[in-house]
Every structure is written in structure tokens, then in C-alpha cells.
Coordinates of C-alpha atoms in Angstrom, one line a residue:
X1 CA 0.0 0.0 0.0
X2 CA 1.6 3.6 -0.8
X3 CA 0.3 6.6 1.3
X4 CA 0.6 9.8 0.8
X5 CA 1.1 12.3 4.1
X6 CA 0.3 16.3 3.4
X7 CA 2.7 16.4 0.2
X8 CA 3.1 19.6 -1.4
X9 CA 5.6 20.9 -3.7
X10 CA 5.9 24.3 -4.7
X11 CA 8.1 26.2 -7.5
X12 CA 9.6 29.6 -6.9
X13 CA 11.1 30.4 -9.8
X14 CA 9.5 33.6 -11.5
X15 CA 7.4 34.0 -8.3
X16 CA 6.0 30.9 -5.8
X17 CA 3.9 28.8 -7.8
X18 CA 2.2 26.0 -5.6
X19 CA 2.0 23.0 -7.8
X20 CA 0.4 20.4 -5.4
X21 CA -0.9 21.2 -1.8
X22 CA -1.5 19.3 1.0
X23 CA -2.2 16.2 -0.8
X24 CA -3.2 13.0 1.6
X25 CA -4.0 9.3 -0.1
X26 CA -3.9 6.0 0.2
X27 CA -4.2 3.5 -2.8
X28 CA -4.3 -0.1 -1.9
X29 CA -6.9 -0.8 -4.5
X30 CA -5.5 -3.1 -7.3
X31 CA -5.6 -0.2 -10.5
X32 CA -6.0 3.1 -9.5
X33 CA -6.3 6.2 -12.0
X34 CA -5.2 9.6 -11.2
X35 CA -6.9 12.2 -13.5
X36 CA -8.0 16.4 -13.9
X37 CA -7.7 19.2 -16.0
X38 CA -4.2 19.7 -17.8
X39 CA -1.7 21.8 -15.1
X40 CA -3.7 20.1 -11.8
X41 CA -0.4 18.8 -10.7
X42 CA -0.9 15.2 -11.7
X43 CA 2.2 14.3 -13.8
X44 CA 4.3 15.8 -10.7
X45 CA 2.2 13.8 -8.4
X46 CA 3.5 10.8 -10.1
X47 CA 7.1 11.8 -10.5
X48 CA 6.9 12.6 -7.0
X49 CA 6.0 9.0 -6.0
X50 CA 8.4 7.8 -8.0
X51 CA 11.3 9.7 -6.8
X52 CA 11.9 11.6 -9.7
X53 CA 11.9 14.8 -8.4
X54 CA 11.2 15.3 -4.2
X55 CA 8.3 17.1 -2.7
X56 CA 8.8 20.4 -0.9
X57 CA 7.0 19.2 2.3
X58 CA 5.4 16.1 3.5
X59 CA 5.8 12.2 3.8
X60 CA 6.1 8.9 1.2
X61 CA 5.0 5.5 2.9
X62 CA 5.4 2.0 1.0
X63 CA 4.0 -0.6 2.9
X64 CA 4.8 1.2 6.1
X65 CA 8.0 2.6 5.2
X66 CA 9.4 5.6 4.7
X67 CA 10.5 6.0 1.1
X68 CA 10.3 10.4 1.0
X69 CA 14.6 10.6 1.3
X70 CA 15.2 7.3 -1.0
X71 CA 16.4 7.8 -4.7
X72 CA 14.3 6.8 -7.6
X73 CA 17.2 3.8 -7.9
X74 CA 16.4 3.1 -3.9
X75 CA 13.1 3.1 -4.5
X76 CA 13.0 1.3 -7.4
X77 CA 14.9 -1.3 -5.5
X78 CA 12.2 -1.5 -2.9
X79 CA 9.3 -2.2 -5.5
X80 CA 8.6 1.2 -7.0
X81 CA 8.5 1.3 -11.2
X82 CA 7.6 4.1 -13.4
X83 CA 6.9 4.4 -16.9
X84 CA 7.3 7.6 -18.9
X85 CA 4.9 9.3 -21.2
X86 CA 7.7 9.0 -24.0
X87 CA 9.5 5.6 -23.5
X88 CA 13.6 6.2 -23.3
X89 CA 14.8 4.9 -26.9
X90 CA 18.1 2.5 -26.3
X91 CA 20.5 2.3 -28.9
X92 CA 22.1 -0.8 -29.4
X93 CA 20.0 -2.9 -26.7
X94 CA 17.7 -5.1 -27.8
X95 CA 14.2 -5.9 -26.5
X96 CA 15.4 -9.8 -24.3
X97 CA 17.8 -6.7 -22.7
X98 CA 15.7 -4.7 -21.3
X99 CA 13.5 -7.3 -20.2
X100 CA 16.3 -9.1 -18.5
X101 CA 17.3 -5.8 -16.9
X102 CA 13.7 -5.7 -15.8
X103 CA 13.7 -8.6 -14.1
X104 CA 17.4 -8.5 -12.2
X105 CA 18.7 -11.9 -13.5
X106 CA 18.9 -13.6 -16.9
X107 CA 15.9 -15.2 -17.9
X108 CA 14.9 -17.6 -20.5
X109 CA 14.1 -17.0 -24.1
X110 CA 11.0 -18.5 -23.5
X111 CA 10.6 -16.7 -20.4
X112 CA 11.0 -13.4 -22.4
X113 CA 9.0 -14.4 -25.1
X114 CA 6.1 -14.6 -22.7
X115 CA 6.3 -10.8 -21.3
X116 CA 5.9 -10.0 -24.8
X117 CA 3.5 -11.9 -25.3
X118 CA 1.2 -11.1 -22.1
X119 CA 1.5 -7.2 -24.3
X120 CA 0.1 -8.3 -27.4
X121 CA 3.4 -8.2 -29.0
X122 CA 4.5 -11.8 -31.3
X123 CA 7.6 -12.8 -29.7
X124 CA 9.9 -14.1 -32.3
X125 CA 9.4 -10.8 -34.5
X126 CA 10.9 -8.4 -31.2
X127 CA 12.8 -10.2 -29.0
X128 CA 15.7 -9.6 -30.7
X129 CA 15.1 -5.9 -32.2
X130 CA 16.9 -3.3 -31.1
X131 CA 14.8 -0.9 -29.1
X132 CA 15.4 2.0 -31.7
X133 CA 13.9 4.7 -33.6
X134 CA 12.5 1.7 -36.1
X135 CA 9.8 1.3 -33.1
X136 CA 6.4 2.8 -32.9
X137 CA 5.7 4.9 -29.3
X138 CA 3.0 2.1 -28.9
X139 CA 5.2 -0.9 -29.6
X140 CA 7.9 1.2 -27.4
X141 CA 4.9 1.4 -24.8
X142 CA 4.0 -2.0 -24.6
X143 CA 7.3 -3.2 -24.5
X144 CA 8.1 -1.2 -21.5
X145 CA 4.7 -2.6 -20.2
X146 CA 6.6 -5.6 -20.2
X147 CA 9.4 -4.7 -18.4
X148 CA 7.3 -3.6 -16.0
X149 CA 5.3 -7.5 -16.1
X150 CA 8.7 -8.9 -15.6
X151 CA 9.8 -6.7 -12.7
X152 CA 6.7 -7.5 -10.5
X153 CA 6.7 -4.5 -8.3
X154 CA 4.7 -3.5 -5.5
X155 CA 3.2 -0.3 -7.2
X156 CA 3.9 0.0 -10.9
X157 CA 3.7 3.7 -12.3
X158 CA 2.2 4.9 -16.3
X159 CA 2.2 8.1 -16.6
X160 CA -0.5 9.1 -19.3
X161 CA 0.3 6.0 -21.3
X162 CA -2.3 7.2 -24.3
X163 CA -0.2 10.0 -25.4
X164 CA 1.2 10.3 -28.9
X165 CA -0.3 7.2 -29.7
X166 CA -2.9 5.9 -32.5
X167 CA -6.3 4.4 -31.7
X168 CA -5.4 0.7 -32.9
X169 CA -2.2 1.7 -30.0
X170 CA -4.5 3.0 -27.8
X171 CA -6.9 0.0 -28.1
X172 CA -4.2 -2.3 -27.3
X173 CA -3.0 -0.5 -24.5
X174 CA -6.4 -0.6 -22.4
X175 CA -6.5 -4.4 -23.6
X176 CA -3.1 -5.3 -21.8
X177 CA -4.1 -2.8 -18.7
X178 CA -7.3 -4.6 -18.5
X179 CA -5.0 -8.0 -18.3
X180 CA -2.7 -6.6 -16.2
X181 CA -5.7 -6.0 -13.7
X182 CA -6.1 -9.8 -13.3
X183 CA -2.3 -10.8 -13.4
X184 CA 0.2 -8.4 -11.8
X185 CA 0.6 -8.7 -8.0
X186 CA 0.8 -4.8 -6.6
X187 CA -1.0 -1.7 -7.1
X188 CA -1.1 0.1 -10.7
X189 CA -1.4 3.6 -10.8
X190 CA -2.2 5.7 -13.9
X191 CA -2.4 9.5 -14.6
X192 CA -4.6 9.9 -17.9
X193 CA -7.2 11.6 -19.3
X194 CA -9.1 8.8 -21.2
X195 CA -12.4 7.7 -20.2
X196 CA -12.1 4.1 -21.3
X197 CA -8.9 4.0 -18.8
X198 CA -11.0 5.4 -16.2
X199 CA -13.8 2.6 -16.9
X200 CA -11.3 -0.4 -15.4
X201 CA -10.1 1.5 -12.5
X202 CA -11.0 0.5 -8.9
X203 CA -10.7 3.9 -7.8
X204 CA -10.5 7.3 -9.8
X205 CA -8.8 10.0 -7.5
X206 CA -9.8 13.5 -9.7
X207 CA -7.4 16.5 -8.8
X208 CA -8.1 20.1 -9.7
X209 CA -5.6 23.0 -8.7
X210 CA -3.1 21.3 -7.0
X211 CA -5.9 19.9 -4.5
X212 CA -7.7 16.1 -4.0
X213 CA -10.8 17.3 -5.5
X214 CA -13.0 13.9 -5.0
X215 CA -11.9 10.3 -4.5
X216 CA -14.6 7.4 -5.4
X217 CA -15.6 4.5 -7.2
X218 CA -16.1 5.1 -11.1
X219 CA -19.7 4.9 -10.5
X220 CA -19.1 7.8 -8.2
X221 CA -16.9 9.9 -9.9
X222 CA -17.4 8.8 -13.6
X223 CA -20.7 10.9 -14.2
X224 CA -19.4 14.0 -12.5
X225 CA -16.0 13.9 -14.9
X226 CA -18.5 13.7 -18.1
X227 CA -20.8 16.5 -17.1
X228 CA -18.1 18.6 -16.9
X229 CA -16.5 20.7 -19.0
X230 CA -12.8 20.3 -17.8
X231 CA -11.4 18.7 -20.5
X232 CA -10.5 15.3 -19.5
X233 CA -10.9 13.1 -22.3
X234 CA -9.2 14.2 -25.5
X235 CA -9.6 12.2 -28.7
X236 CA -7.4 9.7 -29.0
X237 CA -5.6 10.5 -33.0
X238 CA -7.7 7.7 -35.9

């Protein structure tokens, strides 16, 4: 379970600017979706958790420890992954790389082959491409999806997985989340926009301003999001 205890971050330069404030939450439901207007903090919120950048005030807990201090390395090694908005392009590492890297030992080709596969991705015609520009940001996607299969962690991080991708991307994307629901042991959290990612989630924690603004159940929150015109669900490019 990861709580959140009163974190805020705040900005000074070209005047204070507070980007979140106060924020308190728990998420121990299995897939969790952080959403709100663009500049309502929640693309910091994430990086935060992930120890990509560190909050101005307040306290991380995983499971009951304190993980505010640790590095996004320490808390990676304590069962923390994150996966950008534009997946890190690696030349001259193939894809049965990364996902051995992902899973800190050498696995089998088989073993590999099966990540890939969970992803919607046929094995034998990426296991052994380089992860290059000759990838598509949803076959990058997925494949870091994978990484993320094979690593197992306690909370596992996307952070707006739908952008600058097609719908046939998109479509396979919420397929594999959907999958990922039933199979990966930990909490998934996701910052998007989309309303079809919002229809699996357990819980939908909506922020506006920097501030929780409501925490709920889809049912709860789901016809309050669409009756509003905040902008929350762009189209997806045909």
C-alpha cells in the first residue's frame, strides 16, 4: 500500500507557484487512476512518487516505510516502477535486454518471449530488435509494459500511457491494462485523461488546482467527470 502524508511541492522560480498542496491518499486498490484538468499537478504527483523529483513538504510511505529521502534507484529497488509518457529509446540494446534488466537476472528465451507476449506483441518478431527509432511509441509502450510485467513490483507507475499514440495503439493499450488487472501482483497507478482507462479502475482520485478534488468509485466519480466541461478526455488521434 503507498500513502501519501500532506505532500506539497511548490516552485519559486518567477514568483512561488504552488504546484500540489496538502495532498493526503492511500491506494491499496489493485488499479488506481489519477486524473484532472491539464496543469492540476498530476504528472508531478507521479514523479513525485516515483522519486523523480522530491516534494517540498510532506511524507512517502510503502507498505509502512518511509521511502520520502530514497532515490528513484532506492526506490525502485524497494518495488517502485515508473513508466514515462515517452518511453527512453536505447540504442544498441535489444528488447530480451531490457526485459532481462527488468527482471534483475537472466531469464529464458521462453521466459521473455512470454512478457511479450502477455503485451500483445508476437515474440519471435521483437525479442531480438533493437529498441530504436525503427519502433512505434505504442510498440515502445508495450514493450516497457513488459518490463514492468517482468519486474513484479509493489506499485507500478504509467504516466499518461495514451499520449502520442494511434487508436489501434490506444486500443491495445487498455487491452493489456485490463490484463494486467487480473495478473500483476501490486498496485497500478495511472495518470490519464481517457475515459475508457477510467472505466477499469477500482478507484478514480480527480485533482483540480493542486488539491484532491473527490476520490470514489467510477460509478461515483465517472458521471461527475463527463458532465463537466474540464477537458479530461481528449480524442485519441484515428
Amino acid at each position: 500500500m503507498l500513502e501519501l502524508k500532506n505532500i506539497s511541492y511548490t516552485v519559486t522560480e518567477n514568483g512561488r507557484k504552488d504546484i500540489l498542496k496538502n495532498i493526503n491518499l492511500k491506494i491499496d486498490d489493485r488499479f488506481v487512476v489519477i486524473t484532472g484538468p491539464n496543469g492540476s499537478g498530476k504528472s508531478t504527483l507521479a514523479k513525485i512518487i516515483a522519486g523523480i523529483i522530491k516534494p517540498t513538504s510532506g511524507q512517502i510511505l510503502l507498505d509502512g516505510e518511509d521511502i520520502t529521502e530514497m532515490s528513484i534507484t532506492e526506490r525502485a529497488n524497494v518495488g517502485v516502477s515508473f513508466a514515462f509518457q515517452q518511453p527512453v529509446r536505447f540504442k544498441g540494446i535489444t528488447v530480451k535486454d531490457l526485459i532481462n534488466m527488468a527482471a534483475g537476472k537472466k531469464i529464458t528465451f521462453t521466459e521473455a518471449c512470454n512478457y511479450l507476449s502477455e503485451v500483445g506483441l508476437c515474440a519471435r518478431d521483437y525479442i531480438n530488435r533493437e529498441v530504436n527509432g525503427s519502433l512505434s511509441g505504442g510498440e515502445l509502450k508495450r514493450i516497457e509494459i513488459a518490463m514492468i510485467l517482468a519486474r513484479r513490483t509493489k506499485l507500478s507507475i504509467f504516466d499518461e500511457p495514451e499520449a502520442g499514440i494511434d487508436l489501434w495503439s490506444f486500443n491495445s493499450l487498455t487491452r493489456v491494462f485490463e490484463s494486467m488487472h487480473e495478473s500483476i501482483q501490486g498496485n497500478i497507478l495511472i495518470i490519464s485523461h481517457q475515459e475508457r482507462i477510467l472505466d477499469i479502475a477500482d478507484k478514480i482520485v480527480l485533482l483540480k488546482n493542486g488539491e484532491i478534488s473527490q476520490i470514489g468509485t467510477k460509478e461515483e466519480i465517472m458521471p461527475q467527470i463527463l458532465g463537466t466541461a474540464i477537458g479530461l478526455c481528449p480524442q485519441i488521434k484515428e
